[in-house]
Amino acid sequence: MMHRLGFCAGQLGSLRLRLAGQLLPARAMSLKVGDKLPAMELVEGPEMKKVNLQELFAGQRSILFGVPGAFTPTCSRVHLPSYVRDYDKLKAKGISQVFCLAVNDPFVMQAWSDANGAEGKVRMLSDTQAIFVEAAGLSLDLSHLLGGLRAKRFVMVIEDGVVKQLDVEPDPTKATCTLADEVLQSL
Amino acid sequence: TAMTSQVKPGDRLPQVTLFDGAPNKPVRIDELCAGKSVVIVGVPGAFTPTCHSSHLPGFVADFDKLKAKGVNLVICVAVNDPFVMAAWAGALGSGDKVLMLADSRAEFAKALGMDIDLTAVLGSVRCRRFSMHVVDNVVKSVNAEEDSSKVDASSSCRLLTKI
């Protein structure tokens, strides 16, 4: 059972990120509505396919939701299933692709996708080294529970690479505003 | 390279806490293994190809042979969180044959000198592939793969020849 978690901003303050060969301060950016997604490479699938975020979301109306961990209770029981279940409704409202992001390796993400019948509906992105969540201000230090930095629970609506909506769950152990039916109401 | 030299026969198991299925279910490995003949298998990652299709299934299949040689407990350890390890156990059908324990912060791997930096591919320090036979917390044999992507020295059938 995951406990209530506080957000410790100070712990990450001195971390320096190496991004595409350049050093950036950890507070480089916090992604907000109106921002373009960064041109970062994440990994999709056990074949370790590199995907560029800007290319992935260009010209499409997409959902990107983040979860603290594949196979963790809330993520598995409630959050991912809501997007698998409501996929057709999301498409009917003009969403052409749905992605789930986590700081988990691609083999774990694939296994989790298989266990939840997500194939053909929700695509899995591995932010394996937490570079996206750190840069976007969406990381959560879960070292004491899961062994490292993870993603906050969030959902974004992205249009042609620009963030149009961003909701972050205040309590990462719960899924309320980041569930598919909540997003559907705002589309 | 590991900061601690690799565990060898004659060493005692380190007093490290692992996790059984959830972050609030800690298990001290030395307390679990006290007074028993135990096989410990270390793997780089739950659900990774070699671990999933070759290495672990060998130990699940050879469980009865290991028991016939006096082994009381087979444990698999990886640097994954406890929820992932529990899910992997379910997917492998390892059930009551192999106990999957999470070395969430790589403390066990590091204490054994079996840590390997797989950040580029898997996102963190992980555990090398190895098998080990331990009796009453004293290491009897250690079989580490030089190449963690293969299963050769660390296989269950190789270990059976050493017990």
mmCIF file of C-alpha atoms in Angstrom:
data_model
loop_
_atom_site.group_PDB
_atom_site.id
_atom_site.type_symbol
_atom_site.label_atom_id
_atom_site.label_comp_id
_atom_site.label_asym_id
_atom_site.label_seq_id
_atom_site.Cartn_x
_atom_site.Cartn_y
_atom_site.Cartn_z
ATOM 1 C CA MET A 1 0.000 0.000 0.000
ATOM 2 C CA MET A 2 1.532 3.330 -1.018
ATOM 3 C CA HIS A 3 1.575 5.983 1.721
ATOM 4 C CA ARG A 4 0.741 9.656 1.326
ATOM 5 C CA LEU A 5 3.706 11.306 -0.269
ATOM 6 C CA GLY A 6 5.017 14.819 0.170
ATOM 7 C CA PHE A 7 6.837 16.547 -2.650
ATOM 8 C CA CYS A 8 10.434 17.358 -1.758
ATOM 9 C CA ALA A 9 11.508 20.048 -4.214
ATOM 10 C CA GLY A 10 14.784 20.764 -2.424
ATOM 11 C CA GLN A 11 16.207 17.287 -2.846
ATOM 12 C CA LEU A 12 16.391 17.615 -6.597
ATOM 13 C CA GLY A 13 17.598 21.223 -6.616
ATOM 14 C CA SER A 14 21.251 20.363 -6.879
ATOM 15 C CA LEU A 15 20.878 17.659 -9.497
ATOM 16 C CA ARG A 16 22.335 18.491 -12.854
ATOM 17 C CA LEU A 17 20.816 16.897 -15.897
ATOM 18 C CA ARG A 18 22.791 15.855 -18.895
ATOM 19 C CA LEU A 19 20.555 16.328 -21.876
ATOM 20 C CA ALA A 20 21.809 15.634 -25.390
ATOM 21 C CA GLY A 21 25.360 16.294 -24.224
ATOM 22 C CA GLN A 22 24.533 19.591 -22.519
ATOM 23 C CA LEU A 23 24.374 20.235 -18.799
ATOM 24 C CA LEU A 24 21.147 21.847 -17.675
ATOM 25 C CA PRO A 25 20.100 22.951 -14.182
ATOM 26 C CA ALA A 26 17.409 20.700 -12.768
ATOM 27 C CA ARG A 27 14.864 23.499 -12.824
ATOM 28 C CA ALA A 28 15.375 23.940 -16.580
ATOM 29 C CA MET A 29 11.696 24.046 -17.269
ATOM 30 C CA SER A 30 8.383 23.092 -15.836
ATOM 31 C CA LEU A 31 6.051 22.153 -18.602
ATOM 32 C CA LYS A 32 2.875 24.215 -18.660
ATOM 33 C CA VAL A 33 -0.130 24.812 -20.862
ATOM 34 C CA GLY A 34 0.937 26.604 -24.036
ATOM 35 C CA ASP A 35 4.425 25.039 -24.087
ATOM 36 C CA LYS A 36 5.722 22.909 -26.924
ATOM 37 C CA LEU A 37 6.900 19.471 -25.918
ATOM 38 C CA PRO A 38 10.696 19.206 -25.744
ATOM 39 C CA ALA A 39 12.562 17.422 -28.545
ATOM 40 C CA MET A 40 13.521 14.527 -26.307
ATOM 41 C CA GLU A 41 14.004 10.875 -27.195
ATOM 42 C CA LEU A 42 12.167 8.273 -25.165
ATOM 43 C CA VAL A 43 11.851 4.554 -25.824
ATOM 44 C CA GLU A 44 8.831 2.617 -27.036
ATOM 45 C CA GLY A 45 8.679 -1.158 -26.807
ATOM 46 C CA PRO A 46 11.019 -4.074 -26.149
ATOM 47 C CA GLU A 47 12.715 -3.531 -29.516
ATOM 48 C CA MET A 48 13.984 -0.351 -27.848
ATOM 49 C CA LYS A 49 12.626 1.928 -30.572
ATOM 50 C CA LYS A 50 13.706 5.520 -30.001
ATOM 51 C CA VAL A 51 10.895 8.038 -30.413
ATOM 52 C CA ASN A 52 11.260 11.803 -30.598
ATOM 53 C CA LEU A 53 8.518 13.530 -28.616
ATOM 54 C CA GLN A 54 8.123 16.425 -31.030
ATOM 55 C CA GLU A 55 7.787 14.092 -33.999
ATOM 56 C CA LEU A 56 5.463 11.754 -32.130
ATOM 57 C CA PHE A 57 2.972 14.476 -31.270
ATOM 58 C CA ALA A 58 3.271 16.660 -34.393
ATOM 59 C CA GLY A 59 0.055 17.205 -36.326
ATOM 60 C CA GLN A 60 -2.074 15.067 -33.972
ATOM 61 C CA ARG A 61 -4.511 15.586 -31.127
ATOM 62 C CA SER A 62 -3.156 13.302 -28.408
ATOM 63 C CA ILE A 63 -3.362 12.300 -24.793
ATOM 64 C CA LEU A 64 -0.259 11.625 -22.749
ATOM 65 C CA PHE A 65 -0.789 10.392 -19.224
ATOM 66 C CA GLY A 66 1.888 9.584 -16.663
ATOM 67 C CA VAL A 67 1.891 6.992 -13.912
ATOM 68 C CA PRO A 68 4.236 6.372 -10.972
ATOM 69 C CA GLY A 69 4.707 2.719 -11.778
ATOM 70 C CA ALA A 70 3.701 -0.140 -14.018
ATOM 71 C CA PHE A 71 2.003 -2.859 -11.960
ATOM 72 C CA THR A 72 1.518 -0.586 -8.921
ATOM 73 C CA PRO A 73 -1.985 -0.786 -7.373
ATOM 74 C CA THR A 74 -3.696 2.460 -8.477
ATOM 75 C CA CYS A 75 -1.963 2.544 -11.857
ATOM 76 C CA SER A 76 -3.045 -1.025 -12.580
ATOM 77 C CA ARG A 77 -6.480 -1.222 -11.001
ATOM 78 C CA VAL A 78 -7.838 2.132 -12.045
ATOM 79 C CA HIS A 79 -5.696 4.449 -14.126
ATOM 80 C CA LEU A 80 -4.536 2.469 -17.174
ATOM 81 C CA PRO A 81 -7.820 0.523 -17.425
ATOM 82 C CA SER A 82 -9.772 3.812 -17.663
ATOM 83 C CA TYR A 83 -7.913 4.742 -20.862
ATOM 84 C CA VAL A 84 -8.167 1.252 -22.358
ATOM 85 C CA ARG A 85 -11.887 1.183 -21.629
ATOM 86 C CA ASP A 86 -12.628 4.714 -22.897
ATOM 87 C CA TYR A 87 -10.327 4.580 -25.928
ATOM 88 C CA ASP A 88 -13.167 4.582 -28.470
ATOM 89 C CA LYS A 89 -14.913 7.485 -26.725
ATOM 90 C CA LEU A 90 -11.667 9.431 -26.795
ATOM 91 C CA LYS A 91 -11.269 8.753 -30.508
ATOM 92 C CA ALA A 92 -14.849 9.869 -31.104
ATOM 93 C CA LYS A 93 -13.873 13.202 -29.545
ATOM 94 C CA GLY A 94 -10.996 13.686 -31.948
ATOM 95 C CA ILE A 95 -8.094 12.142 -30.021
ATOM 96 C CA SER A 96 -5.952 10.240 -32.507
ATOM 97 C CA GLN A 97 -3.438 8.664 -30.122
ATOM 98 C CA VAL A 98 -3.125 7.842 -26.417
ATOM 99 C CA PHE A 99 0.206 7.336 -24.689
ATOM 100 C CA CYS A 100 1.091 6.208 -21.190
ATOM 101 C CA LEU A 101 4.447 7.265 -19.770
ATOM 102 C CA ALA A 102 6.328 5.866 -16.795
ATOM 103 C CA VAL A 103 9.841 5.612 -15.460
ATOM 104 C CA ASN A 104 9.987 1.889 -16.138
ATOM 105 C CA ASP A 105 12.089 -0.022 -18.646
ATOM 106 C CA PRO A 106 10.438 -1.038 -21.943
ATOM 107 C CA PHE A 107 10.233 -4.742 -20.994
ATOM 108 C CA VAL A 108 8.226 -3.975 -17.875
ATOM 109 C CA MET A 109 6.021 -1.545 -19.852
ATOM 110 C CA GLN A 110 5.315 -4.156 -22.509
ATOM 111 C CA ALA A 111 4.432 -6.781 -19.926
ATOM 112 C CA TRP A 112 2.119 -4.300 -18.204
ATOM 113 C CA SER A 113 0.478 -3.405 -21.500
ATOM 114 C CA ASP A 114 -0.105 -7.105 -22.232
ATOM 115 C CA ALA A 115 -1.547 -7.702 -18.763
ATOM 116 C CA ASN A 116 -4.067 -4.886 -19.331
ATOM 117 C CA GLY A 117 -5.059 -5.509 -22.925
ATOM 118 C CA ALA A 118 -3.711 -2.116 -23.971
ATOM 119 C CA GLU A 119 -2.372 -3.291 -27.354
ATOM 120 C CA GLY A 120 -3.754 -1.192 -30.208
ATOM 121 C CA LYS A 121 -5.148 1.384 -27.781
ATOM 122 C CA VAL A 122 -2.666 2.826 -25.298
ATOM 123 C CA ARG A 123 0.960 3.042 -26.408
ATOM 124 C CA MET A 124 3.637 2.769 -23.761
ATOM 125 C CA LEU A 125 6.516 5.230 -23.478
ATOM 126 C CA SER A 126 9.497 4.452 -21.277
ATOM 127 C CA ASP A 127 11.074 7.517 -19.725
ATOM 128 C CA THR A 128 13.748 5.088 -18.570
ATOM 129 C CA GLN A 129 16.191 7.621 -17.103
ATOM 130 C CA ALA A 130 13.445 10.056 -16.001
ATOM 131 C CA ILE A 131 14.757 12.773 -18.328
ATOM 132 C CA PHE A 132 11.339 13.931 -19.497
ATOM 133 C CA VAL A 133 9.650 13.993 -16.088
ATOM 134 C CA GLU A 134 12.602 15.809 -14.527
ATOM 135 C CA ALA A 135 12.734 18.456 -17.244
ATOM 136 C CA ALA A 136 8.942 18.868 -17.212
ATOM 137 C CA GLY A 137 8.757 19.237 -13.423
ATOM 138 C CA LEU A 138 6.702 16.048 -13.263
ATOM 139 C CA SER A 139 9.049 13.793 -11.304
ATOM 140 C CA LEU A 140 8.421 12.280 -7.897
ATOM 141 C CA ASP A 141 11.066 10.858 -5.595
ATOM 142 C CA LEU A 142 9.775 7.398 -4.719
ATOM 143 C CA SER A 143 13.180 5.959 -3.762
ATOM 144 C CA HIS A 144 11.898 4.767 -0.399
ATOM 145 C CA LEU A 145 9.012 2.825 -1.935
ATOM 146 C CA LEU A 146 9.947 1.848 -5.472
ATOM 147 C CA GLY A 147 13.688 2.462 -5.645
ATOM 148 C CA GLY A 148 14.032 5.704 -7.577
ATOM 149 C CA LEU A 149 12.585 8.747 -9.310
ATOM 150 C CA ARG A 150 9.196 8.158 -10.887
ATOM 151 C CA ALA A 151 6.576 10.134 -12.779
ATOM 152 C CA LYS A 152 3.838 12.033 -11.019
ATOM 153 C CA ARG A 153 0.348 10.985 -11.980
ATOM 154 C CA PHE A 154 -0.657 13.422 -14.702
ATOM 155 C CA VAL A 155 -2.583 13.768 -17.968
ATOM 156 C CA MET A 156 -1.983 16.122 -20.886
ATOM 157 C CA VAL A 157 -3.961 16.930 -23.987
ATOM 158 C CA ILE A 158 -1.484 17.813 -26.718
ATOM 159 C CA GLU A 159 -2.368 19.431 -30.046
ATOM 160 C CA ASP A 160 0.297 19.521 -32.746
ATOM 161 C CA GLY A 161 3.019 19.214 -30.120
ATOM 162 C CA VAL A 162 1.634 21.953 -27.854
ATOM 163 C CA VAL A 163 0.291 21.254 -24.358
ATOM 164 C CA LYS A 164 -3.354 22.382 -24.281
ATOM 165 C CA GLN A 165 -4.318 20.850 -20.943
ATOM 166 C CA LEU A 166 -2.301 19.539 -18.031
ATOM 167 C CA ASP A 167 -3.710 17.999 -14.873
ATOM 168 C CA VAL A 168 -1.557 16.632 -12.070
ATOM 169 C CA GLU A 169 -3.058 14.416 -9.405
ATOM 170 C CA PRO A 170 -2.440 16.090 -6.015
ATOM 171 C CA ASP A 171 -2.223 12.700 -4.275
ATOM 172 C CA PRO A 172 -0.293 10.338 -6.572
ATOM 173 C CA THR A 173 -1.766 7.268 -4.899
ATOM 174 C CA LYS A 174 -5.198 8.249 -6.202
ATOM 175 C CA ALA A 175 -6.569 8.746 -9.717
ATOM 176 C CA THR A 176 -9.314 11.354 -9.902
ATOM 177 C CA CYS A 177 -8.768 14.284 -12.276
ATOM 178 C CA THR A 178 -6.374 12.205 -14.388
ATOM 179 C CA LEU A 179 -8.862 9.476 -15.272
ATOM 180 C CA ALA A 180 -10.088 9.109 -18.856
ATOM 181 C CA ASP A 181 -13.699 10.032 -18.094
ATOM 182 C CA GLU A 182 -12.577 13.276 -16.486
ATOM 183 C CA VAL A 183 -10.527 14.169 -19.566
ATOM 184 C CA LEU A 184 -13.450 13.219 -21.835
ATOM 185 C CA GLN A 185 -15.628 15.815 -20.164
ATOM 186 C CA SER A 186 -13.153 18.551 -20.997
ATOM 187 C CA LEU A 187 -12.666 17.626 -24.669
ATOM 188 C CA THR B 1 32.670 -2.069 -11.880
ATOM 189 C CA ALA B 2 31.252 -3.018 -8.474
ATOM 190 C CA MET B 3 32.537 -1.185 -5.417
ATOM 191 C CA THR B 4 32.458 -4.310 -3.257
ATOM 192 C CA SER B 5 34.434 -7.349 -4.356
ATOM 193 C CA GLN B 6 32.239 -10.179 -5.562
ATOM 194 C CA VAL B 7 30.839 -12.628 -3.034
ATOM 195 C CA LYS B 8 32.708 -15.965 -2.852
ATOM 196 C CA PRO B 9 32.367 -19.346 -1.140
ATOM 197 C CA GLY B 10 32.883 -19.033 2.600
ATOM 198 C CA ASP B 11 31.330 -15.540 2.809
ATOM 199 C CA ARG B 12 28.243 -14.960 4.937
ATOM 200 C CA LEU B 13 25.101 -13.488 3.377
ATOM 201 C CA PRO B 14 24.856 -9.738 4.021
ATOM 202 C CA GLN B 15 22.166 -8.466 6.399
ATOM 203 C CA VAL B 16 20.085 -6.725 3.752
ATOM 204 C CA THR B 17 16.340 -6.069 3.530
ATOM 205 C CA LEU B 18 14.450 -7.130 0.415
ATOM 206 C CA PHE B 19 10.712 -6.776 -0.294
ATOM 207 C CA ASP B 20 8.110 -9.470 -0.821
ATOM 208 C CA GLY B 21 5.323 -8.209 -3.101
ATOM 209 C CA ALA B 22 4.893 -4.710 -1.683
ATOM 210 C CA PRO B 23 7.028 -1.889 -0.204
ATOM 211 C CA ASN B 24 5.561 -2.545 3.261
ATOM 212 C CA LYS B 25 6.562 -6.219 3.295
ATOM 213 C CA PRO B 26 10.263 -6.189 4.154
ATOM 214 C CA VAL B 27 12.254 -9.399 4.528
ATOM 215 C CA ARG B 28 15.764 -9.664 5.941
ATOM 216 C CA ILE B 29 17.542 -12.078 3.607
ATOM 217 C CA ASP B 30 19.785 -13.496 6.338
ATOM 218 C CA GLU B 31 16.833 -14.159 8.644
ATOM 219 C CA LEU B 32 14.964 -15.851 5.795
ATOM 220 C CA CYS B 33 17.920 -18.106 4.974
ATOM 221 C CA ALA B 34 19.032 -18.987 8.513
ATOM 222 C CA GLY B 35 19.284 -22.737 9.029
ATOM 223 C CA LYS B 36 18.274 -23.533 5.437
ATOM 224 C CA SER B 37 19.795 -24.724 2.170
ATOM 225 C CA VAL B 38 18.911 -21.943 -0.256
ATOM 226 C CA VAL B 39 19.447 -21.221 -3.940
ATOM 227 C CA ILE B 40 19.587 -17.528 -4.801
ATOM 228 C CA VAL B 41 19.313 -16.433 -8.428
ATOM 229 C CA GLY B 42 20.166 -12.872 -9.437
ATOM 230 C CA VAL B 43 18.879 -11.401 -12.680
ATOM 231 C CA PRO B 44 19.211 -8.047 -14.471
ATOM 232 C CA GLY B 45 15.506 -7.455 -14.908
ATOM 233 C CA ALA B 46 12.023 -8.820 -14.457
ATOM 234 C CA PHE B 47 10.386 -9.409 -17.846
ATOM 235 C CA THR B 48 13.645 -8.928 -19.773
ATOM 236 C CA PRO B 49 14.011 -11.517 -22.543
ATOM 237 C CA THR B 50 16.725 -13.841 -21.200
ATOM 238 C CA CYS B 51 15.508 -13.649 -17.598
ATOM 239 C CA HIS B 52 11.953 -14.365 -18.664
ATOM 240 C CA SER B 53 12.328 -17.022 -21.337
ATOM 241 C CA SER B 54 15.465 -18.886 -20.267
ATOM 242 C CA HIS B 55 16.883 -18.245 -16.844
ATOM 243 C CA LEU B 56 13.966 -18.337 -14.433
ATOM 244 C CA PRO B 57 11.968 -21.073 -16.186
ATOM 245 C CA GLY B 58 14.969 -23.380 -15.693
ATOM 246 C CA PHE B 59 14.759 -22.957 -11.930
ATOM 247 C CA VAL B 60 10.997 -23.381 -11.882
ATOM 248 C CA ALA B 61 11.314 -26.574 -13.941
ATOM 249 C CA ASP B 62 14.181 -27.953 -11.839
ATOM 250 C CA PHE B 63 12.540 -27.183 -8.509
ATOM 251 C CA ASP B 64 11.905 -30.836 -7.652
ATOM 252 C CA LYS B 65 15.477 -31.814 -8.513
ATOM 253 C CA LEU B 66 16.752 -29.037 -6.276
ATOM 254 C CA LYS B 67 14.493 -30.202 -3.453
ATOM 255 C CA ALA B 68 15.795 -33.753 -3.911
ATOM 256 C CA LYS B 69 19.259 -32.339 -3.214
ATOM 257 C CA GLY B 70 18.124 -30.832 0.068
ATOM 258 C CA VAL B 71 17.366 -27.287 -1.096
ATOM 259 C CA ASN B 72 14.616 -25.765 1.072
ATOM 260 C CA LEU B 73 14.070 -22.481 -0.767
ATOM 261 C CA VAL B 74 14.741 -20.952 -4.196
ATOM 262 C CA ILE B 75 14.842 -17.164 -4.251
ATOM 263 C CA CYS B 76 15.087 -14.854 -7.257
ATOM 264 C CA VAL B 77 16.308 -11.317 -6.739
ATOM 265 C CA ALA B 78 16.321 -8.367 -9.157
ATOM 266 C CA VAL B 79 16.603 -4.601 -8.892
ATOM 267 C CA ASN B 80 12.930 -3.998 -9.607
ATOM 268 C CA ASP B 81 10.195 -2.676 -7.335
ATOM 269 C CA PRO B 82 8.126 -5.204 -5.350
ATOM 270 C CA PHE B 83 4.988 -4.754 -7.490
ATOM 271 C CA VAL B 84 6.893 -5.567 -10.674
ATOM 272 C CA MET B 85 8.462 -8.628 -9.027
ATOM 273 C CA ALA B 86 5.062 -9.875 -7.873
ATOM 274 C CA ALA B 87 3.620 -9.384 -11.355
ATOM 275 C CA TRP B 88 6.571 -11.243 -12.864
ATOM 276 C CA ALA B 89 6.055 -14.150 -10.485
ATOM 277 C CA GLY B 90 2.448 -14.310 -11.672
ATOM 278 C CA ALA B 91 3.438 -14.190 -15.336
ATOM 279 C CA LEU B 92 6.063 -16.927 -14.879
ATOM 280 C CA GLY B 93 3.766 -19.135 -12.843
ATOM 281 C CA SER B 94 6.606 -19.537 -10.368
ATOM 282 C CA GLY B 95 4.041 -19.700 -7.552
ATOM 283 C CA ASP B 96 5.295 -21.522 -4.528
ATOM 284 C CA LYS B 97 8.489 -22.690 -6.244
ATOM 285 C CA VAL B 98 10.528 -19.534 -6.596
ATOM 286 C CA LEU B 99 10.202 -16.661 -4.117
ATOM 287 C CA MET B 100 10.583 -13.359 -5.974
ATOM 288 C CA LEU B 101 12.132 -10.652 -3.816
ATOM 289 C CA ALA B 102 12.634 -7.030 -4.823
ATOM 290 C CA ASP B 103 16.051 -5.459 -4.325
ATOM 291 C CA SER B 104 14.435 -2.052 -4.983
ATOM 292 C CA ARG B 105 17.472 0.090 -4.213
ATOM 293 C CA ALA B 106 20.128 -2.421 -5.353
ATOM 294 C CA GLU B 107 21.393 -2.799 -1.780
ATOM 295 C CA PHE B 108 21.674 -6.593 -2.002
ATOM 296 C CA ALA B 109 23.332 -6.535 -5.441
ATOM 297 C CA LYS B 110 25.879 -3.991 -4.197
ATOM 298 C CA ALA B 111 26.567 -5.879 -0.961
ATOM 299 C CA LEU B 112 27.325 -8.990 -3.024
ATOM 300 C CA GLY B 113 29.519 -7.092 -5.475
ATOM 301 C CA MET B 114 27.055 -8.145 -8.176
ATOM 302 C CA ASP B 115 25.874 -4.691 -9.234
ATOM 303 C CA ILE B 116 26.165 -3.650 -12.884
ATOM 304 C CA ASP B 117 25.346 -0.278 -14.412
ATOM 305 C CA LEU B 118 22.572 -0.828 -16.940
ATOM 306 C CA THR B 119 21.296 2.763 -16.830
ATOM 307 C CA ALA B 120 21.495 3.197 -20.597
ATOM 308 C CA VAL B 121 19.141 0.299 -21.336
ATOM 309 C CA LEU B 122 17.121 -0.296 -18.183
ATOM 310 C CA GLY B 123 17.414 3.011 -16.340
ATOM 311 C CA SER B 124 19.425 2.052 -13.267
ATOM 312 C CA VAL B 125 22.084 -0.053 -11.608
ATOM 313 C CA ARG B 126 20.899 -3.675 -11.800
ATOM 314 C CA CYS B 127 22.009 -7.072 -10.626
ATOM 315 C CA ARG B 128 24.383 -9.280 -12.604
ATOM 316 C CA ARG B 129 23.121 -12.700 -13.643
ATOM 317 C CA PHE B 130 24.278 -15.303 -11.121
ATOM 318 C CA SER B 131 23.209 -18.345 -9.158
ATOM 319 C CA MET B 132 24.386 -19.138 -5.655
ATOM 320 C CA HIS B 133 23.995 -21.965 -3.180
ATOM 321 C CA VAL B 134 23.910 -20.909 0.479
ATOM 322 C CA VAL B 135 23.651 -23.133 3.546
ATOM 323 C CA ASP B 136 22.745 -21.528 6.888
ATOM 324 C CA ASN B 137 23.820 -18.134 5.497
ATOM 325 C CA VAL B 138 27.262 -19.364 4.407
ATOM 326 C CA VAL B 139 27.892 -19.209 0.655
ATOM 327 C CA LYS B 140 28.836 -22.616 -0.787
ATOM 328 C CA SER B 141 29.079 -21.832 -4.493
ATOM 329 C CA VAL B 142 28.720 -18.781 -6.701
ATOM 330 C CA ASN B 143 28.192 -18.961 -10.453
ATOM 331 C CA ALA B 144 28.278 -15.550 -12.089
ATOM 332 C CA GLU B 145 27.757 -15.002 -15.801
ATOM 333 C CA GLU B 146 30.521 -12.981 -17.371
ATOM 334 C CA ASP B 147 28.005 -11.803 -19.934
ATOM 335 C CA SER B 148 24.732 -11.067 -18.150
ATOM 336 C CA SER B 149 22.769 -11.335 -21.391
ATOM 337 C CA LYS B 150 23.501 -15.089 -21.499
ATOM 338 C CA VAL B 151 22.563 -18.071 -19.357
ATOM 339 C CA ASP B 152 25.411 -20.526 -19.039
ATOM 340 C CA ALA B 153 27.339 -20.708 -15.773
ATOM 341 C CA SER B 154 24.294 -19.464 -13.841
ATOM 342 C CA SER B 155 21.803 -21.993 -15.148
ATOM 343 C CA SER B 156 19.854 -24.320 -12.880
ATOM 344 C CA CYS B 157 21.330 -27.439 -14.454
ATOM 345 C CA ARG B 158 24.858 -26.165 -13.849
ATOM 346 C CA LEU B 159 24.007 -25.384 -10.225
ATOM 347 C CA LEU B 160 22.558 -28.869 -9.718
ATOM 348 C CA THR B 161 25.996 -30.322 -10.478
ATOM 349 C CA LYS B 162 27.474 -28.284 -7.637
ATOM 350 C CA ILE B 163 25.057 -29.056 -4.830
#
